[in-house]
Amino acid sequence: MAAIHLEQWPLASTTLPRMSRRVAAGVLLVSLELLAGCATFRTLNAGKPDTPLVYSGTRLDWYAMHGGCCPLDRFGAEPPRYPAVDLPASVLLDTLFLPFTLAAELGVALNVSGGL
């Protein structure tokens, strides 16, 4: 069996720089997200009655981007400083939390407990 050296691997020279650029872009996106705040966590932690739960972070970002007048009254939370930057992460998190927020909206008890 012949040994394959790294320099003979056809993707070695092209994939590695692209991968490091992707990692750098991912780190930058996460850093911007942390600086901007997360509308999903803000709205789900607000604890204000009669506020929307399903896609709440996405809705708060959209509301703020379109000049909504009173997000604190409507969502129980202030929007992030840069809602357009926060929007993709809020869509992702709201989608991940969708089963739980739907259950909460419908009043279904999931009997889930946290902790270790």
JSON list of N, CA and C in Angstrom, two decimals, residues 2-69:
[
{"chain": "A", "resi": 2, "resn": "ALA", "atom": "N", "xyz": [0.67, 2.12, -0.93]},
{"chain": "A", "resi": 2, "resn": "ALA", "atom": "CA", "xyz": [1.49, 3.32, -1.07]},
{"chain": "A", "resi": 2, "resn": "ALA", "atom": "C", "xyz": [1.03, 4.38, -0.09]},
{"chain": "A", "resi": 3, "resn": "ALA", "atom": "N", "xyz": [1.99, 5.09, 0.47]},
{"chain": "A", "resi": 3, "resn": "ALA", "atom": "CA", "xyz": [1.66, 6.17, 1.40]},
{"chain": "A", "resi": 3, "resn": "ALA", "atom": "C", "xyz": [1.27, 7.42, 0.62]},
{"chain": "A", "resi": 4, "resn": "ILE", "atom": "N", "xyz": [0.26, 8.10, 1.12]},
{"chain": "A", "resi": 4, "resn": "ILE", "atom": "CA", "xyz": [-0.17, 9.35, 0.49]},
{"chain": "A", "resi": 4, "resn": "ILE", "atom": "C", "xyz": [0.33, 10.50, 1.35]},
{"chain": "A", "resi": 5, "resn": "HIS", "atom": "N", "xyz": [1.09, 11.36, 0.74]},
{"chain": "A", "resi": 5, "resn": "HIS", "atom": "CA", "xyz": [1.62, 12.51, 1.46]},
{"chain": "A", "resi": 5, "resn": "HIS", "atom": "C", "xyz": [0.64, 13.67, 1.35]},
{"chain": "A", "resi": 6, "resn": "LEU", "atom": "N", "xyz": [0.65, 14.53, 2.35]},
{"chain": "A", "resi": 6, "resn": "LEU", "atom": "CA", "xyz": [-0.29, 15.63, 2.42]},
{"chain": "A", "resi": 6, "resn": "LEU", "atom": "C", "xyz": [-0.20, 16.54, 1.20]},
{"chain": "A", "resi": 7, "resn": "GLU", "atom": "N", "xyz": [1.01, 16.77, 0.73]},
{"chain": "A", "resi": 7, "resn": "GLU", "atom": "CA", "xyz": [1.14, 17.67, -0.43]},
{"chain": "A", "resi": 7, "resn": "GLU", "atom": "C", "xyz": [0.58, 17.06, -1.70]},
{"chain": "A", "resi": 8, "resn": "GLN", "atom": "N", "xyz": [0.39, 15.73, -1.73]},
{"chain": "A", "resi": 8, "resn": "GLN", "atom": "CA", "xyz": [-0.19, 15.07, -2.89]},
{"chain": "A", "resi": 8, "resn": "GLN", "atom": "C", "xyz": [-1.72, 15.07, -2.83]},
{"chain": "A", "resi": 9, "resn": "TRP", "atom": "N", "xyz": [-2.27, 15.35, -1.69]},
{"chain": "A", "resi": 9, "resn": "TRP", "atom": "CA", "xyz": [-3.73, 15.37, -1.55]},
{"chain": "A", "resi": 9, "resn": "TRP", "atom": "C", "xyz": [-4.27, 16.56, -2.31]},
{"chain": "A", "resi": 10, "resn": "PRO", "atom": "N", "xyz": [-5.15, 16.39, -3.26]},
{"chain": "A", "resi": 10, "resn": "PRO", "atom": "CA", "xyz": [-5.56, 17.49, -4.14]},
{"chain": "A", "resi": 10, "resn": "PRO", "atom": "C", "xyz": [-6.27, 18.64, -3.43]},
{"chain": "A", "resi": 11, "resn": "LEU", "atom": "N", "xyz": [-6.94, 18.39, -2.32]},
{"chain": "A", "resi": 11, "resn": "LEU", "atom": "CA", "xyz": [-7.69, 19.45, -1.66]},
{"chain": "A", "resi": 11, "resn": "LEU", "atom": "C", "xyz": [-6.91, 20.14, -0.55]},
{"chain": "A", "resi": 12, "resn": "ALA", "atom": "N", "xyz": [-5.72, 19.66, -0.24]},
{"chain": "A", "resi": 12, "resn": "ALA", "atom": "CA", "xyz": [-4.99, 20.19, 0.91]},
{"chain": "A", "resi": 12, "resn": "ALA", "atom": "C", "xyz": [-4.67, 21.67, 0.77]},
{"chain": "A", "resi": 13, "resn": "SER", "atom": "N", "xyz": [-4.28, 22.10, -0.40]},
{"chain": "A", "resi": 13, "resn": "SER", "atom": "CA", "xyz": [-3.88, 23.50, -0.54]},
{"chain": "A", "resi": 13, "resn": "SER", "atom": "C", "xyz": [-5.08, 24.44, -0.68]},
{"chain": "A", "resi": 14, "resn": "THR", "atom": "N", "xyz": [-6.20, 23.95, -1.16]},
{"chain": "A", "resi": 14, "resn": "THR", "atom": "CA", "xyz": [-7.35, 24.84, -1.37]},
{"chain": "A", "resi": 14, "resn": "THR", "atom": "C", "xyz": [-8.34, 24.82, -0.22]},
{"chain": "A", "resi": 15, "resn": "THR", "atom": "N", "xyz": [-8.49, 23.71, 0.46]},
{"chain": "A", "resi": 15, "resn": "THR", "atom": "CA", "xyz": [-9.50, 23.60, 1.51]},
{"chain": "A", "resi": 15, "resn": "THR", "atom": "C", "xyz": [-9.08, 24.31, 2.78]},
{"chain": "A", "resi": 16, "resn": "LEU", "atom": "N", "xyz": [-7.84, 24.19, 3.16]},
{"chain": "A", "resi": 16, "resn": "LEU", "atom": "CA", "xyz": [-7.40, 24.74, 4.44]},
{"chain": "A", "resi": 16, "resn": "LEU", "atom": "C", "xyz": [-7.58, 26.25, 4.55]},
{"chain": "A", "resi": 17, "resn": "PRO", "atom": "N", "xyz": [-7.17, 27.05, 3.57]},
{"chain": "A", "resi": 17, "resn": "PRO", "atom": "CA", "xyz": [-7.42, 28.49, 3.71]},
{"chain": "A", "resi": 17, "resn": "PRO", "atom": "C", "xyz": [-8.92, 28.82, 3.73]},
{"chain": "A", "resi": 18, "resn": "ARG", "atom": "N", "xyz": [-9.70, 28.11, 2.93]},
{"chain": "A", "resi": 18, "resn": "ARG", "atom": "CA", "xyz": [-11.14, 28.35, 2.92]},
{"chain": "A", "resi": 18, "resn": "ARG", "atom": "C", "xyz": [-11.76, 28.00, 4.27]},
{"chain": "A", "resi": 19, "resn": "MET", "atom": "N", "xyz": [-11.29, 26.92, 4.86]},
{"chain": "A", "resi": 19, "resn": "MET", "atom": "CA", "xyz": [-11.81, 26.50, 6.17]},
{"chain": "A", "resi": 19, "resn": "MET", "atom": "C", "xyz": [-11.47, 27.54, 7.23]},
{"chain": "A", "resi": 20, "resn": "SER", "atom": "N", "xyz": [-10.26, 28.07, 7.20]},
{"chain": "A", "resi": 20, "resn": "SER", "atom": "CA", "xyz": [-9.89, 29.06, 8.22]},
{"chain": "A", "resi": 20, "resn": "SER", "atom": "C", "xyz": [-10.68, 30.35, 8.02]},
{"chain": "A", "resi": 21, "resn": "ARG", "atom": "N", "xyz": [-10.99, 30.69, 6.78]},
{"chain": "A", "resi": 21, "resn": "ARG", "atom": "CA", "xyz": [-11.84, 31.87, 6.54]},
{"chain": "A", "resi": 21, "resn": "ARG", "atom": "C", "xyz": [-13.25, 31.64, 7.05]},
{"chain": "A", "resi": 22, "resn": "ARG", "atom": "N", "xyz": [-13.76, 30.44, 6.88]},
{"chain": "A", "resi": 22, "resn": "ARG", "atom": "CA", "xyz": [-15.09, 30.12, 7.38]},
{"chain": "A", "resi": 22, "resn": "ARG", "atom": "C", "xyz": [-15.13, 30.16, 8.91]},
{"chain": "A", "resi": 23, "resn": "VAL", "atom": "N", "xyz": [-14.09, 29.63, 9.52]},
{"chain": "A", "resi": 23, "resn": "VAL", "atom": "CA", "xyz": [-14.02, 29.67, 10.98]},
{"chain": "A", "resi": 23, "resn": "VAL", "atom": "C", "xyz": [-13.95, 31.11, 11.46]},
{"chain": "A", "resi": 24, "resn": "ALA", "atom": "N", "xyz": [-13.13, 31.92, 10.81]},
{"chain": "A", "resi": 24, "resn": "ALA", "atom": "CA", "xyz": [-13.01, 33.33, 11.19]},
{"chain": "A", "resi": 24, "resn": "ALA", "atom": "C", "xyz": [-14.35, 34.05, 11.00]},
{"chain": "A", "resi": 25, "resn": "ALA", "atom": "N", "xyz": [-15.04, 33.76, 9.92]},
{"chain": "A", "resi": 25, "resn": "ALA", "atom": "CA", "xyz": [-16.35, 34.38, 9.69]},
{"chain": "A", "resi": 25, "resn": "ALA", "atom": "C", "xyz": [-17.35, 33.93, 10.75]},
{"chain": "A", "resi": 26, "resn": "GLY", "atom": "N", "xyz": [-17.30, 32.67, 11.13]},
{"chain": "A", "resi": 26, "resn": "GLY", "atom": "CA", "xyz": [-18.18, 32.17, 12.18]},
{"chain": "A", "resi": 26, "resn": "GLY", "atom": "C", "xyz": [-17.91, 32.81, 13.52]},
{"chain": "A", "resi": 27, "resn": "VAL", "atom": "N", "xyz": [-16.63, 32.95, 13.86]},
{"chain": "A", "resi": 27, "resn": "VAL", "atom": "CA", "xyz": [-16.26, 33.61, 15.12]},
{"chain": "A", "resi": 27, "resn": "VAL", "atom": "C", "xyz": [-16.71, 35.07, 15.10]},
{"chain": "A", "resi": 28, "resn": "LEU", "atom": "N", "xyz": [-16.53, 35.74, 13.98]},
{"chain": "A", "resi": 28, "resn": "LEU", "atom": "CA", "xyz": [-16.96, 37.13, 13.86]},
{"chain": "A", "resi": 28, "resn": "LEU", "atom": "C", "xyz": [-18.47, 37.24, 14.02]},
{"chain": "A", "resi": 29, "resn": "LEU", "atom": "N", "xyz": [-19.22, 36.35, 13.40]},
{"chain": "A", "resi": 29, "resn": "LEU", "atom": "CA", "xyz": [-20.68, 36.38, 13.50]},
{"chain": "A", "resi": 29, "resn": "LEU", "atom": "C", "xyz": [-21.14, 36.16, 14.93]},
{"chain": "A", "resi": 30, "resn": "VAL", "atom": "N", "xyz": [-20.53, 35.19, 15.61]},
{"chain": "A", "resi": 30, "resn": "VAL", "atom": "CA", "xyz": [-20.89, 34.92, 17.00]},
{"chain": "A", "resi": 30, "resn": "VAL", "atom": "C", "xyz": [-20.53, 36.12, 17.88]},
{"chain": "A", "resi": 31, "resn": "SER", "atom": "N", "xyz": [-19.38, 36.73, 17.63]},
{"chain": "A", "resi": 31, "resn": "SER", "atom": "CA", "xyz": [-18.99, 37.90, 18.41]},
{"chain": "A", "resi": 31, "resn": "SER", "atom": "C", "xyz": [-19.96, 39.06, 18.21]},
{"chain": "A", "resi": 32, "resn": "LEU", "atom": "N", "xyz": [-20.35, 39.30, 16.98]},
{"chain": "A", "resi": 32, "resn": "LEU", "atom": "CA", "xyz": [-21.32, 40.36, 16.71]},
{"chain": "A", "resi": 32, "resn": "LEU", "atom": "C", "xyz": [-22.65, 40.05, 17.37]},
{"chain": "A", "resi": 33, "resn": "GLU", "atom": "N", "xyz": [-23.02, 38.79, 17.35]},
{"chain": "A", "resi": 33, "resn": "GLU", "atom": "CA", "xyz": [-24.28, 38.38, 17.97]},
{"chain": "A", "resi": 33, "resn": "GLU", "atom": "C", "xyz": [-24.25, 38.63, 19.48]},
{"chain": "A", "resi": 34, "resn": "LEU", "atom": "N", "xyz": [-23.14, 38.31, 20.11]},
{"chain": "A", "resi": 34, "resn": "LEU", "atom": "CA", "xyz": [-23.03, 38.54, 21.55]},
{"chain": "A", "resi": 34, "resn": "LEU", "atom": "C", "xyz": [-23.03, 40.02, 21.88]},
{"chain": "A", "resi": 35, "resn": "LEU", "atom": "N", "xyz": [-22.42, 40.83, 21.03]},
{"chain": "A", "resi": 35, "resn": "LEU", "atom": "CA", "xyz": [-22.41, 42.27, 21.26]},
{"chain": "A", "resi": 35, "resn": "LEU", "atom": "C", "xyz": [-23.79, 42.88, 21.05]},
{"chain": "A", "resi": 36, "resn": "ALA", "atom": "N", "xyz": [-24.51, 42.35, 20.08]},
{"chain": "A", "resi": 36, "resn": "ALA", "atom": "CA", "xyz": [-25.81, 42.92, 19.74]},
{"chain": "A", "resi": 36, "resn": "ALA", "atom": "C", "xyz": [-26.90, 42.50, 20.72]},
{"chain": "A", "resi": 37, "resn": "GLY", "atom": "N", "xyz": [-26.72, 41.40, 21.40]},
{"chain": "A", "resi": 37, "resn": "GLY", "atom": "CA", "xyz": [-27.79, 40.87, 22.26]},
{"chain": "A", "resi": 37, "resn": "GLY", "atom": "C", "xyz": [-28.68, 39.97, 21.44]},
{"chain": "A", "resi": 38, "resn": "CYS", "atom": "N", "xyz": [-29.40, 39.12, 22.11]},
{"chain": "A", "resi": 38, "resn": "CYS", "atom": "CA", "xyz": [-30.23, 38.16, 21.40]},
{"chain": "A", "resi": 38, "resn": "CYS", "atom": "C", "xyz": [-31.70, 38.40, 21.72]},
{"chain": "A", "resi": 39, "resn": "ALA", "atom": "N", "xyz": [-32.47, 38.74, 20.72]},
{"chain": "A", "resi": 39, "resn": "ALA", "atom": "CA", "xyz": [-33.89, 39.06, 20.92]},
{"chain": "A", "resi": 39, "resn": "ALA", "atom": "C", "xyz": [-34.68, 37.85, 21.40]},
{"chain": "A", "resi": 40, "resn": "THR", "atom": "N", "xyz": [-34.31, 36.66, 20.96]},
{"chain": "A", "resi": 40, "resn": "THR", "atom": "CA", "xyz": [-35.03, 35.46, 21.40]},
{"chain": "A", "resi": 40, "resn": "THR", "atom": "C", "xyz": [-34.92, 35.28, 22.90]},
{"chain": "A", "resi": 41, "resn": "PHE", "atom": "N", "xyz": [-33.71, 35.36, 23.42]},
{"chain": "A", "resi": 41, "resn": "PHE", "atom": "CA", "xyz": [-33.54, 35.20, 24.87]},
{"chain": "A", "resi": 41, "resn": "PHE", "atom": "C", "xyz": [-34.17, 36.35, 25.63]},
{"chain": "A", "resi": 42, "resn": "ARG", "atom": "N", "xyz": [-34.09, 37.54, 25.08]},
{"chain": "A", "resi": 42, "resn": "ARG", "atom": "CA", "xyz": [-34.71, 38.69, 25.75]},
{"chain": "A", "resi": 42, "resn": "ARG", "atom": "C", "xyz": [-36.22, 38.52, 25.88]},
{"chain": "A", "resi": 43, "resn": "THR", "atom": "N", "xyz": [-36.87, 38.09, 24.82]},
{"chain": "A", "resi": 43, "resn": "THR", "atom": "CA", "xyz": [-38.33, 37.98, 24.86]},
{"chain": "A", "resi": 43, "resn": "THR", "atom": "C", "xyz": [-38.79, 36.78, 25.68]},
{"chain": "A", "resi": 44, "resn": "LEU", "atom": "N", "xyz": [-38.08, 35.68, 25.60]},
{"chain": "A", "resi": 44, "resn": "LEU", "atom": "CA", "xyz": [-38.50, 34.50, 26.36]},
{"chain": "A", "resi": 44, "resn": "LEU", "atom": "C", "xyz": [-38.23, 34.66, 27.85]},
{"chain": "A", "resi": 45, "resn": "ASN", "atom": "N", "xyz": [-37.28, 35.51, 28.21]},
{"chain": "A", "resi": 45, "resn": "ASN", "atom": "CA", "xyz": [-36.99, 35.78, 29.62]},
{"chain": "A", "resi": 45, "resn": "ASN", "atom": "C", "xyz": [-37.78, 36.96, 30.17]},
{"chain": "A", "resi": 46, "resn": "ALA", "atom": "N", "xyz": [-38.55, 37.63, 29.34]},
{"chain": "A", "resi": 46, "resn": "ALA", "atom": "CA", "xyz": [-39.25, 38.84, 29.78]},
{"chain": "A", "resi": 46, "resn": "ALA", "atom": "C", "xyz": [-40.28, 38.54, 30.86]},
{"chain": "A", "resi": 47, "resn": "GLY", "atom": "N", "xyz": [-40.98, 37.45, 30.74]},
{"chain": "A", "resi": 47, "resn": "GLY", "atom": "CA", "xyz": [-41.96, 37.07, 31.75]},
{"chain": "A", "resi": 47, "resn": "GLY", "atom": "C", "xyz": [-43.19, 37.97, 31.80]},
{"chain": "A", "resi": 48, "resn": "LYS", "atom": "N", "xyz": [-43.41, 38.74, 30.75]},
{"chain": "A", "resi": 48, "resn": "LYS", "atom": "CA", "xyz": [-44.59, 39.60, 30.71]},
{"chain": "A", "resi": 48, "resn": "LYS", "atom": "C", "xyz": [-45.77, 38.81, 30.16]},
{"chain": "A", "resi": 49, "resn": "PRO", "atom": "N", "xyz": [-46.92, 38.85, 30.84]},
{"chain": "A", "resi": 49, "resn": "PRO", "atom": "CA", "xyz": [-48.07, 38.11, 30.33]},
{"chain": "A", "resi": 49, "resn": "PRO", "atom": "C", "xyz": [-48.59, 38.69, 29.02]},
{"chain": "A", "resi": 50, "resn": "ASP", "atom": "N", "xyz": [-49.20, 37.85, 28.24]},
{"chain": "A", "resi": 50, "resn": "ASP", "atom": "CA", "xyz": [-49.82, 38.22, 26.95]},
{"chain": "A", "resi": 50, "resn": "ASP", "atom": "C", "xyz": [-48.82, 38.73, 25.92]},
{"chain": "A", "resi": 51, "resn": "THR", "atom": "N", "xyz": [-47.58, 38.32, 26.01]},
{"chain": "A", "resi": 51, "resn": "THR", "atom": "CA", "xyz": [-46.61, 38.63, 24.96]},
{"chain": "A", "resi": 51, "resn": "THR", "atom": "C", "xyz": [-46.48, 37.41, 24.07]},
{"chain": "A", "resi": 52, "resn": "PRO", "atom": "N", "xyz": [-46.15, 37.61, 22.80]},
{"chain": "A", "resi": 52, "resn": "PRO", "atom": "CA", "xyz": [-46.01, 36.46, 21.90]},
{"chain": "A", "resi": 52, "resn": "PRO", "atom": "C", "xyz": [-44.81, 35.61, 22.29]},
{"chain": "A", "resi": 53, "resn": "LEU", "atom": "N", "xyz": [-44.94, 34.31, 22.15]},
{"chain": "A", "resi": 53, "resn": "LEU", "atom": "CA", "xyz": [-43.83, 33.40, 22.42]},
{"chain": "A", "resi": 53, "resn": "LEU", "atom": "C", "xyz": [-43.30, 32.76, 21.14]},
{"chain": "A", "resi": 54, "resn": "VAL", "atom": "N", "xyz": [-44.19, 32.41, 20.23]},
{"chain": "A", "resi": 54, "resn": "VAL", "atom": "CA", "xyz": [-43.79, 31.74, 19.00]},
{"chain": "A", "resi": 54, "resn": "VAL", "atom": "C", "xyz": [-43.06, 32.74, 18.10]},
{"chain": "A", "resi": 55, "resn": "TYR", "atom": "N", "xyz": [-41.82, 32.42, 17.77]},
{"chain": "A", "resi": 55, "resn": "TYR", "atom": "CA", "xyz": [-40.94, 33.28, 16.98]},
{"chain": "A", "resi": 55, "resn": "TYR", "atom": "C", "xyz": [-40.87, 34.70, 17.56]},
{"chain": "A", "resi": 56, "resn": "SER", "atom": "N", "xyz": [-40.80, 34.79, 18.87]},
{"chain": "A", "resi": 56, "resn": "SER", "atom": "CA", "xyz": [-40.82, 36.09, 19.54]},
{"chain": "A", "resi": 56, "resn": "SER", "atom": "C", "xyz": [-39.59, 36.93, 19.23]},
{"chain": "A", "resi": 57, "resn": "GLY", "atom": "N", "xyz": [-38.41, 36.32, 19.21]},
{"chain": "A", "resi": 57, "resn": "GLY", "atom": "CA", "xyz": [-37.20, 37.07, 18.91]},
{"chain": "A", "resi": 57, "resn": "GLY", "atom": "C", "xyz": [-37.18, 37.58, 17.48]},
{"chain": "A", "resi": 58, "resn": "THR", "atom": "N", "xyz": [-37.61, 36.74, 16.57]},
{"chain": "A", "resi": 58, "resn": "THR", "atom": "CA", "xyz": [-37.69, 37.13, 15.16]},
{"chain": "A", "resi": 58, "resn": "THR", "atom": "C", "xyz": [-38.70, 38.26, 14.99]},
{"chain": "A", "resi": 59, "resn": "ARG", "atom": "N", "xyz": [-39.82, 38.15, 15.66]},
{"chain": "A", "resi": 59, "resn": "ARG", "atom": "CA", "xyz": [-40.85, 39.18, 15.57]},
{"chain": "A", "resi": 59, "resn": "ARG", "atom": "C", "xyz": [-40.38, 40.50, 16.17]},
{"chain": "A", "resi": 60, "resn": "LEU", "atom": "N", "xyz": [-39.64, 40.43, 17.28]},
{"chain": "A", "resi": 60, "resn": "LEU", "atom": "CA", "xyz": [-39.11, 41.64, 17.90]},
{"chain": "A", "resi": 60, "resn": "LEU", "atom": "C", "xyz": [-38.10, 42.31, 16.98]},
{"chain": "A", "resi": 61, "resn": "ASP", "atom": "N", "xyz": [-37.20, 41.53, 16.38]},
{"chain": "A", "resi": 61, "resn": "ASP", "atom": "CA", "xyz": [-36.23, 42.10, 15.44]},
{"chain": "A", "resi": 61, "resn": "ASP", "atom": "C", "xyz": [-36.94, 42.75, 14.26]},
{"chain": "A", "resi": 62, "resn": "TRP", "atom": "N", "xyz": [-37.92, 42.06, 13.69]},
{"chain": "A", "resi": 62, "resn": "TRP", "atom": "CA", "xyz": [-38.66, 42.58, 12.54]},
{"chain": "A", "resi": 62, "resn": "TRP", "atom": "C", "xyz": [-39.39, 43.87, 12.92]},
{"chain": "A", "resi": 63, "resn": "TYR", "atom": "N", "xyz": [-40.01, 43.86, 14.09]},
{"chain": "A", "resi": 63, "resn": "TYR", "atom": "CA", "xyz": [-40.73, 45.02, 14.60]},
{"chain": "A", "resi": 63, "resn": "TYR", "atom": "C", "xyz": [-39.79, 46.22, 14.74]},
{"chain": "A", "resi": 64, "resn": "ALA", "atom": "N", "xyz": [-38.61, 45.99, 15.29]},
{"chain": "A", "resi": 64, "resn": "ALA", "atom": "CA", "xyz": [-37.63, 47.07, 15.48]},
{"chain": "A", "resi": 64, "resn": "ALA", "atom": "C", "xyz": [-37.08, 47.56, 14.15]},
{"chain": "A", "resi": 65, "resn": "MET", "atom": "N", "xyz": [-36.86, 46.66, 13.21]},
{"chain": "A", "resi": 65, "resn": "MET", "atom": "CA", "xyz": [-36.32, 47.07, 11.91]},
{"chain": "A", "resi": 65, "resn": "MET", "atom": "C", "xyz": [-37.32, 47.90, 11.12]},
{"chain": "A", "resi": 66, "resn": "HIS", "atom": "N", "xyz": [-38.60, 47.73, 11.40]},
{"chain": "A", "resi": 66, "resn": "HIS", "atom": "CA", "xyz": [-39.63, 48.48, 10.68]},
{"chain": "A", "resi": 66, "resn": "HIS", "atom": "C", "xyz": [-40.20, 49.63, 11.51]},
{"chain": "A", "resi": 67, "resn": "GLY", "atom": "N", "xyz": [-39.45, 50.06, 12.52]},
{"chain": "A", "resi": 67, "resn": "GLY", "atom": "CA", "xyz": [-39.81, 51.27, 13.27]},
{"chain": "A", "resi": 67, "resn": "GLY", "atom": "C", "xyz": [-40.95, 51.13, 14.24]},
{"chain": "A", "resi": 68, "resn": "GLY", "atom": "N", "xyz": [-41.11, 49.97, 14.83]},
{"chain": "A", "resi": 68, "resn": "GLY", "atom": "CA", "xyz": [-42.17, 49.79, 15.83]},
{"chain": "A", "resi": 68, "resn": "GLY", "atom": "C", "xyz": [-42.00, 50.76, 16.99]},
{"chain": "A", "resi": 69, "resn": "CYS", "atom": "N", "xyz": [-43.11, 51.27, 17.48]},
{"chain": "A", "resi": 69, "resn": "CYS", "atom": "CA", "xyz": [-43.06, 52.35, 18.47]},
{"chain": "A", "resi": 69, "resn": "CYS", "atom": "C", "xyz": [-42.77, 51.89, 19.89]}
]
